Coordinates of C-alpha atoms in Angstrom, one line a residue:
X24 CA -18.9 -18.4 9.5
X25 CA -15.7 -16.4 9.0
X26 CA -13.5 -14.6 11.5
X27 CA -10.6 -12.8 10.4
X28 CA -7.9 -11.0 12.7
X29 CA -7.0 -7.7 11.8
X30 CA -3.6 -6.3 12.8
X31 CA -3.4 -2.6 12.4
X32 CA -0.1 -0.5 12.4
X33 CA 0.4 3.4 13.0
X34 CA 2.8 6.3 13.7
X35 CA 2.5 4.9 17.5
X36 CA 4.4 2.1 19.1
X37 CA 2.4 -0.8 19.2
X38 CA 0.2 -2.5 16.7
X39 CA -3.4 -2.7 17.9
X40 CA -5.3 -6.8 16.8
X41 CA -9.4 -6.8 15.9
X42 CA -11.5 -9.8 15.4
X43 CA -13.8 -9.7 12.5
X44 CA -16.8 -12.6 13.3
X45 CA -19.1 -12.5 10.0
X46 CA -22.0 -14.4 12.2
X47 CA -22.2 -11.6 14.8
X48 CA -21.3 -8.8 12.8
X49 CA -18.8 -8.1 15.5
X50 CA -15.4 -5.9 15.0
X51 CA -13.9 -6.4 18.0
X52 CA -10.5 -5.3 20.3
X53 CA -8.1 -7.7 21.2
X54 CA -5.4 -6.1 22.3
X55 CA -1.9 -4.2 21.6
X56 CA 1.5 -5.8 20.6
X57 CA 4.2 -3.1 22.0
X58 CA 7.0 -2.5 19.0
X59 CA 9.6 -0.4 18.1
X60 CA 8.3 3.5 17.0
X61 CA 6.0 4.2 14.0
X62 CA 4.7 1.0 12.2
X63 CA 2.9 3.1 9.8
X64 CA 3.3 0.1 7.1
X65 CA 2.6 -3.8 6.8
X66 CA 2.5 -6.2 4.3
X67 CA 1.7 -10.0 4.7
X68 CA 4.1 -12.5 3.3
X69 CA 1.9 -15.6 4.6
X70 CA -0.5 -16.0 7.7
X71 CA 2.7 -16.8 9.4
X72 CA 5.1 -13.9 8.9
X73 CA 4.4 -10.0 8.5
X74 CA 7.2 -7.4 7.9
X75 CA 6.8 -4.0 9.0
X76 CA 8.5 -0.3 8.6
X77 CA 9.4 1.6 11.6
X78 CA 9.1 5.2 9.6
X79 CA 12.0 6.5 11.9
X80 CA 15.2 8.8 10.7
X81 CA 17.2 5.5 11.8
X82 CA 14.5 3.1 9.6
X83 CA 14.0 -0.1 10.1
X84 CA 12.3 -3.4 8.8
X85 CA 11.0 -5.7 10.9
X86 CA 10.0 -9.4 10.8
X87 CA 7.1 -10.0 12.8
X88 CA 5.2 -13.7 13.7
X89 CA 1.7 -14.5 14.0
X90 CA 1.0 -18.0 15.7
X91 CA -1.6 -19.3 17.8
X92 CA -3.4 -16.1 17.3
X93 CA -0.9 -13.6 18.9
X94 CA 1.8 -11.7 17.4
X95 CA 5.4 -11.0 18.2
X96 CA 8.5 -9.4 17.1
X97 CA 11.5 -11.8 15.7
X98 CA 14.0 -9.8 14.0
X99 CA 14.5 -6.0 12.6
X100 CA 17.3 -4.7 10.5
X101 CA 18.3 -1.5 9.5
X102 CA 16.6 0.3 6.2
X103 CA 19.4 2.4 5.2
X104 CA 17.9 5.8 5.2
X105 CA 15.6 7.8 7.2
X106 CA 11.6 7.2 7.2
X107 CA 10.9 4.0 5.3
X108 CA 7.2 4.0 4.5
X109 CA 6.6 0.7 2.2
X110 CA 7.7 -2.8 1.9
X111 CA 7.2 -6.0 0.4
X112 CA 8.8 -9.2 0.0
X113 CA 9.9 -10.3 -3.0
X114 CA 9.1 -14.0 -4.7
X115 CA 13.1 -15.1 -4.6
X116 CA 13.1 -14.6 -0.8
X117 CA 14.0 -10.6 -0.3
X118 CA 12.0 -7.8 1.3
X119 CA 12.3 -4.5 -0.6
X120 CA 12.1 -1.6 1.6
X121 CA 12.2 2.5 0.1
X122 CA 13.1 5.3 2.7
X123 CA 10.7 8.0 1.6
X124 CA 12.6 10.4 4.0
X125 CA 16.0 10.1 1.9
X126 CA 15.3 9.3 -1.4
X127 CA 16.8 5.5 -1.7
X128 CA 15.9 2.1 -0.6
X129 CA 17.6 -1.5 -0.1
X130 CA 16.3 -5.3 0.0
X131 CA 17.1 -7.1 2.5
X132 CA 17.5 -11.3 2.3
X133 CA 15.6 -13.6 4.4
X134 CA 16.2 -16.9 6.3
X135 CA 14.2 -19.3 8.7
X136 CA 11.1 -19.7 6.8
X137 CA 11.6 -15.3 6.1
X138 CA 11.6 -15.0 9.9
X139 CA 14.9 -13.9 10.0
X140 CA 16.7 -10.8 8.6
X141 CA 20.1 -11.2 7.4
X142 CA 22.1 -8.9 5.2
X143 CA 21.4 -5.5 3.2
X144 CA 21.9 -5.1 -0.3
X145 CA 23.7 -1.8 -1.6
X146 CA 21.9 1.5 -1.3
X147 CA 19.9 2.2 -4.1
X148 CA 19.7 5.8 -5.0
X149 CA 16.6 7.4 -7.0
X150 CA 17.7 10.3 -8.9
X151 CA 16.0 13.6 -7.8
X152 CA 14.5 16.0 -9.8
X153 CA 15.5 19.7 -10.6
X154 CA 15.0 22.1 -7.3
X155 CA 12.8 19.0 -6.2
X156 CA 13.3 15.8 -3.5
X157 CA 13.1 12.2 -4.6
X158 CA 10.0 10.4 -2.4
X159 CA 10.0 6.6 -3.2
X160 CA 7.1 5.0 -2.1
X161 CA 5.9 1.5 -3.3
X162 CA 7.7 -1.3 -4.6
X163 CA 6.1 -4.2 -6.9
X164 CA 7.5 -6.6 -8.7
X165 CA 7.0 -7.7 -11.9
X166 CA 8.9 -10.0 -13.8
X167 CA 12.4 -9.7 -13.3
X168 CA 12.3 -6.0 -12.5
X169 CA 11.1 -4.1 -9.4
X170 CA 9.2 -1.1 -10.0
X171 CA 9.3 2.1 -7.6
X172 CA 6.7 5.2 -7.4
X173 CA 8.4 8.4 -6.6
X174 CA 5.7 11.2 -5.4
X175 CA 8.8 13.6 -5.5
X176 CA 10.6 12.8 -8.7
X177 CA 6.9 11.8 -10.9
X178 CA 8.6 8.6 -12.2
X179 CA 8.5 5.0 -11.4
X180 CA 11.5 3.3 -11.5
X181 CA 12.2 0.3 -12.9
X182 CA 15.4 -1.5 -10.7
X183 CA 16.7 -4.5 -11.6
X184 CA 19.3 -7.6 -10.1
X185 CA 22.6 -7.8 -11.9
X186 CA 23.1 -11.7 -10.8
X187 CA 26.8 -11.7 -11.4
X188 CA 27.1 -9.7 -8.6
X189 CA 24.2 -9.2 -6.8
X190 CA 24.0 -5.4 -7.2
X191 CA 20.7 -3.6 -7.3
X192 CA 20.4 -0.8 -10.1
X193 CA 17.8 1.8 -11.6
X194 CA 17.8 1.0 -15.0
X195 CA 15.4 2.7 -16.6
X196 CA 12.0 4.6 -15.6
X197 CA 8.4 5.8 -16.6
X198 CA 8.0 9.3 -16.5
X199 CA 4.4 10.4 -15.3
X200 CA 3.0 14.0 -15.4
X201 CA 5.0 16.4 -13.3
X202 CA 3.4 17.3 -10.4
X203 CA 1.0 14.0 -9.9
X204 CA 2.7 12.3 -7.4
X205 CA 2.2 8.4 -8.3
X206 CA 2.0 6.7 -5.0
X207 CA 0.5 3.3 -5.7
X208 CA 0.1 0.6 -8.6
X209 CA -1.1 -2.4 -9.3
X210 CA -0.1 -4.6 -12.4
X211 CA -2.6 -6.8 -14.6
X212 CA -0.5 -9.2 -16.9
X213 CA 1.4 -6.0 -18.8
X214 CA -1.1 -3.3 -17.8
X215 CA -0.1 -1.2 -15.1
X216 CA -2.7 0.9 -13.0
X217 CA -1.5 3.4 -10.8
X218 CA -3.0 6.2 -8.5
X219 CA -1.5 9.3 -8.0
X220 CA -1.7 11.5 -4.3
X221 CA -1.2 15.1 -5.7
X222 CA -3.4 15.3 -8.8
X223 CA -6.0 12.1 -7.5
X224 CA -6.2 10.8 -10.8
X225 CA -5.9 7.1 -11.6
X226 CA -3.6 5.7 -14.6
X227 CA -3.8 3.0 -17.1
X228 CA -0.9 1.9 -19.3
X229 CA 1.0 -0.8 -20.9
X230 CA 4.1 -1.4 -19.7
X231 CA 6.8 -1.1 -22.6
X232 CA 9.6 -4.0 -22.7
X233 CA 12.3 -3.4 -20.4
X234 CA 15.0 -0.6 -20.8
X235 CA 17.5 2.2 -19.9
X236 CA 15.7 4.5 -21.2
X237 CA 13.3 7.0 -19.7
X238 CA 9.9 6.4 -21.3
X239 CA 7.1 9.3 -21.1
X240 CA 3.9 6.8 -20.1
X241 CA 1.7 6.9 -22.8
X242 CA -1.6 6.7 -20.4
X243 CA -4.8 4.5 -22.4
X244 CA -6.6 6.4 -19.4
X245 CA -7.0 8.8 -17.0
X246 CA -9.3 9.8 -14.7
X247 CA -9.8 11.8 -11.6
X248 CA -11.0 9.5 -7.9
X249 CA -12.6 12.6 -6.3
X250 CA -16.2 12.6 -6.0
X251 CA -17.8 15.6 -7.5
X252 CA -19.7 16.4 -5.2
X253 CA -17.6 16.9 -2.1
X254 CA -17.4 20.1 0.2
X255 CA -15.8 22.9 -2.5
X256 CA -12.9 23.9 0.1
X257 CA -12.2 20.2 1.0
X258 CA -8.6 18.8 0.0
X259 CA -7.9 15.4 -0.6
X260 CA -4.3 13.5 -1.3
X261 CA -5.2 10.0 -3.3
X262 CA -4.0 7.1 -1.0
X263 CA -4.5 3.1 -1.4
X264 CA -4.9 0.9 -4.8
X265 CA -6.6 -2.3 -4.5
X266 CA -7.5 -5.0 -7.0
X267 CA -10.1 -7.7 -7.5
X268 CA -10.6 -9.8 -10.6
X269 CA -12.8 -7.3 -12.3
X270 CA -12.7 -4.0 -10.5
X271 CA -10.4 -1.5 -8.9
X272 CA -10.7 0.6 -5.5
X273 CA -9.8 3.3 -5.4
X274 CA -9.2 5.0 -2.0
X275 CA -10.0 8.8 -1.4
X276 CA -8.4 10.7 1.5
X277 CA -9.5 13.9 3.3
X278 CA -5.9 16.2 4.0
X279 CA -7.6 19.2 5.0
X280 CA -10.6 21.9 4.7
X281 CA -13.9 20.7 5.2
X282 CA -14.2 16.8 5.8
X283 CA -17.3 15.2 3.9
X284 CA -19.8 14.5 6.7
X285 CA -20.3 11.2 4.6
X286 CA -16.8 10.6 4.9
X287 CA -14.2 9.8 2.6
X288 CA -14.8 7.8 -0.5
X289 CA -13.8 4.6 -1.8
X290 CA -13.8 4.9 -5.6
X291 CA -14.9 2.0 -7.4
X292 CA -13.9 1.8 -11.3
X293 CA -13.6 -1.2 -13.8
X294 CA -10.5 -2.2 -15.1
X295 CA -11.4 0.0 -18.2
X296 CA -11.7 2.9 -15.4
X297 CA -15.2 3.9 -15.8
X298 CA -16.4 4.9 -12.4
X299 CA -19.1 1.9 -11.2
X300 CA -19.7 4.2 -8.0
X301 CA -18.5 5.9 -5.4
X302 CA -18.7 4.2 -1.5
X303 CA -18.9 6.8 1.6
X304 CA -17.2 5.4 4.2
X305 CA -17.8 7.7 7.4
X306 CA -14.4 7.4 7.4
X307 CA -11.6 10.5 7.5
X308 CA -8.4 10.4 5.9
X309 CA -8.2 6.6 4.8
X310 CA -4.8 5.4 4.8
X311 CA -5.4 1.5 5.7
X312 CA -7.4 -0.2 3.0
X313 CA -6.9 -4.1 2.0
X314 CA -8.6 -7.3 1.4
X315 CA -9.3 -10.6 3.5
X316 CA -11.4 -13.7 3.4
X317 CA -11.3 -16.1 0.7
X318 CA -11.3 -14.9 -2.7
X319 CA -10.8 -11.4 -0.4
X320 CA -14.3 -11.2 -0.3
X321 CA -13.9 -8.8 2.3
X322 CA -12.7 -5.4 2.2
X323 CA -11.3 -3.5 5.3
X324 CA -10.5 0.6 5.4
X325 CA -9.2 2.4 8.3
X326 CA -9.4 6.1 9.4
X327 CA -6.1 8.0 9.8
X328 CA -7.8 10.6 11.4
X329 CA -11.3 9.7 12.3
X330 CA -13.8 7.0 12.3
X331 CA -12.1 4.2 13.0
X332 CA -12.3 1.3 11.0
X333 CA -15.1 -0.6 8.7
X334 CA -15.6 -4.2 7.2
X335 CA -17.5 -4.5 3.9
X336 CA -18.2 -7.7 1.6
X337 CA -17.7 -7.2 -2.1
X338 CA -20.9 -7.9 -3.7
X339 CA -20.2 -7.6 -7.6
X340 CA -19.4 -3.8 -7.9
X341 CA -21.2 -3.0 -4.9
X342 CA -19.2 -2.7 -1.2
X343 CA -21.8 -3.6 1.3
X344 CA -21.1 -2.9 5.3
X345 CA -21.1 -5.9 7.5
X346 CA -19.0 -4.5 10.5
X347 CA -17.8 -1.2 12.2
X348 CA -15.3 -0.1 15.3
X349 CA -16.2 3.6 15.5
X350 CA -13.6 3.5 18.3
X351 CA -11.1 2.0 17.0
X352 CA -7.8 3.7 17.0
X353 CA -6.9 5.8 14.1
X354 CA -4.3 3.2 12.0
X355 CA -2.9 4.0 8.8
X356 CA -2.2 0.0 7.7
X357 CA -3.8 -3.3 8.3
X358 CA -3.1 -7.1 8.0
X359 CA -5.7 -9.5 7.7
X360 CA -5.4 -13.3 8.6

């Protein structure tokens, strides 16, 4: 038997908890934990502590706990700028944070078992492009670096630590195709995948040793997520990035025209990025999609819009359904523990 909580954020004040029981097949309320405005992001540091955004004009990150099954607010510190929309903590104790709204981000140190949220780092400031706006989106880190998708300026930007003085700098940057708005990546040893919201295209490349310069990605692939046979007036902004130890997922999300009464897709590709298949989810606009269970033999995806929220078990390539809260409230980020 497995039961998994899932705590779901949104551009409301409050994040909503669901119990997953694999024996019943049961996807089930709990209840709301009131916060500060717009949670639209989470990210698990352990089954202990969660950080948050509050996508505000005054952002904010906050440290949350989870113990004994209920969840409560500890700390909060300011982000800097105005509508953060991604974090994640770091492995030498910091929590990156980007302000989509205003084009730079910070990281922020941690004490207390990463409970507690202490001082800011200096501003960093992503360079935008001509006549355009500079949207930073995720942060991952790999090696020594942090990398940074930036829907506005097509780039992701590679910011490093100077350790004599703890200053945070871009040094360097991968330029993507103008106009395809990476939003999301994932990194396999030196391989970097990334998905991209305006074009919906996924990426593969090797990423080249570290440097000030600028490189133009030389992409090994690249390949749209869409399914080709959705409604011909439907529009769709590529969202979420997930990945297992042999496949990628690929999430799908309906921004206007006609939705696909199947619902949006979950795109399933192998880490070559041939499409295995494509998974309807009933689902609108999927914003929320992570893993859970050990292994993450589970899969969860949340409706923005519509639909509320689905459980599926990773069977090889396949995604089979195991749960569904039709009524669940529309959440663009979830947590499982």
């Amino acid at each position: 038997m497995v039961k998994l909580n899932i705590l779901a954020g949104g551009y409301t004040s409050y994040i909503v908890s669901y119990l997953f029981d694999s024996d019943s097949g049961a996807l089930s309320y709990l209840g709301e934990t009131p916060t500060e405005p717009n949670p639209s992001w989470l990210f698990k540091h352990d089954d202990r502590v969660i950080y948050g955004v509050n996508e505000i004009d005054n952002g904010t990150l906050t440290s949350y706990a989870f113990l004994d099954g209920r969840l409560s607010i500890v700390d909060s510190i300011s982000s800097g700028g105005v509508g953060p929309a991604y974090c994640s903590p770091l492995s030498d104790g910091n929590v990156a944070i980007m302000n989509y709204g205003s084009g730079d981000g910070l990281f922020v140190s941690t004490a207390l078992y990463g409970y507690e949220l202490t001082t800011t780092s200096n501003l960093v400031t992503f360079q935008a492009p001509i006549n355009g706006t500079s949207f930073p989106h995720m942060t991952l880190q790999y090696d020594e670096e942090v990398l940074v998708t930036d829907l506005g300026a097509d780039k992701i930007w590679r910011v490093g630590q100077d350790t004599s003085n703890g200053t945070w700098t871009v040094h360097g940057a991968l330029a993507h195709d103008t106009g395809s708005g990476p939003r999301h990546m994932i990194v396999s040893n030196d391989t970097l995948y990334v998905i991209h919201e305006i074009t919906n295209t996924l990426t593969k490349e090797i990423i080249p040793p570290t440097s000030n310069l600028t490189y133009t990605s030389k992409l090994l692939a690249n390949v749209t997520i869409v399914p080709s046979d959705v409604p011909y007036n439907s529009t769709y902004a590529a969202a979420e990035l997930l990945l297992s130890s042999r496949y990628l997922y690929a999430s799908n999300r309906n921004i206007g025209g006609t939705p696909d009464p199947r619902g949006d897709s979950i795109a399933v590709f192998d880490l070559d990025l041939n499409l295995v298949r494509q998974v309807f989810t009933g689902l609108v606009n999927i914003r929320g999609m992570t893993f859970g269970g050990e292994n993450d033999a589970y899969l969860v995806a949340l409706g923005a819009v519509s639909g509320g929220m689905v459980v599926y078990e990773r069977c090889g390539d396949n995604l089979v359904e195991v749960a569904r809260n039709s009524s669940a409230v529309a959440r663009t980020t979830a947590v499982v523990i």
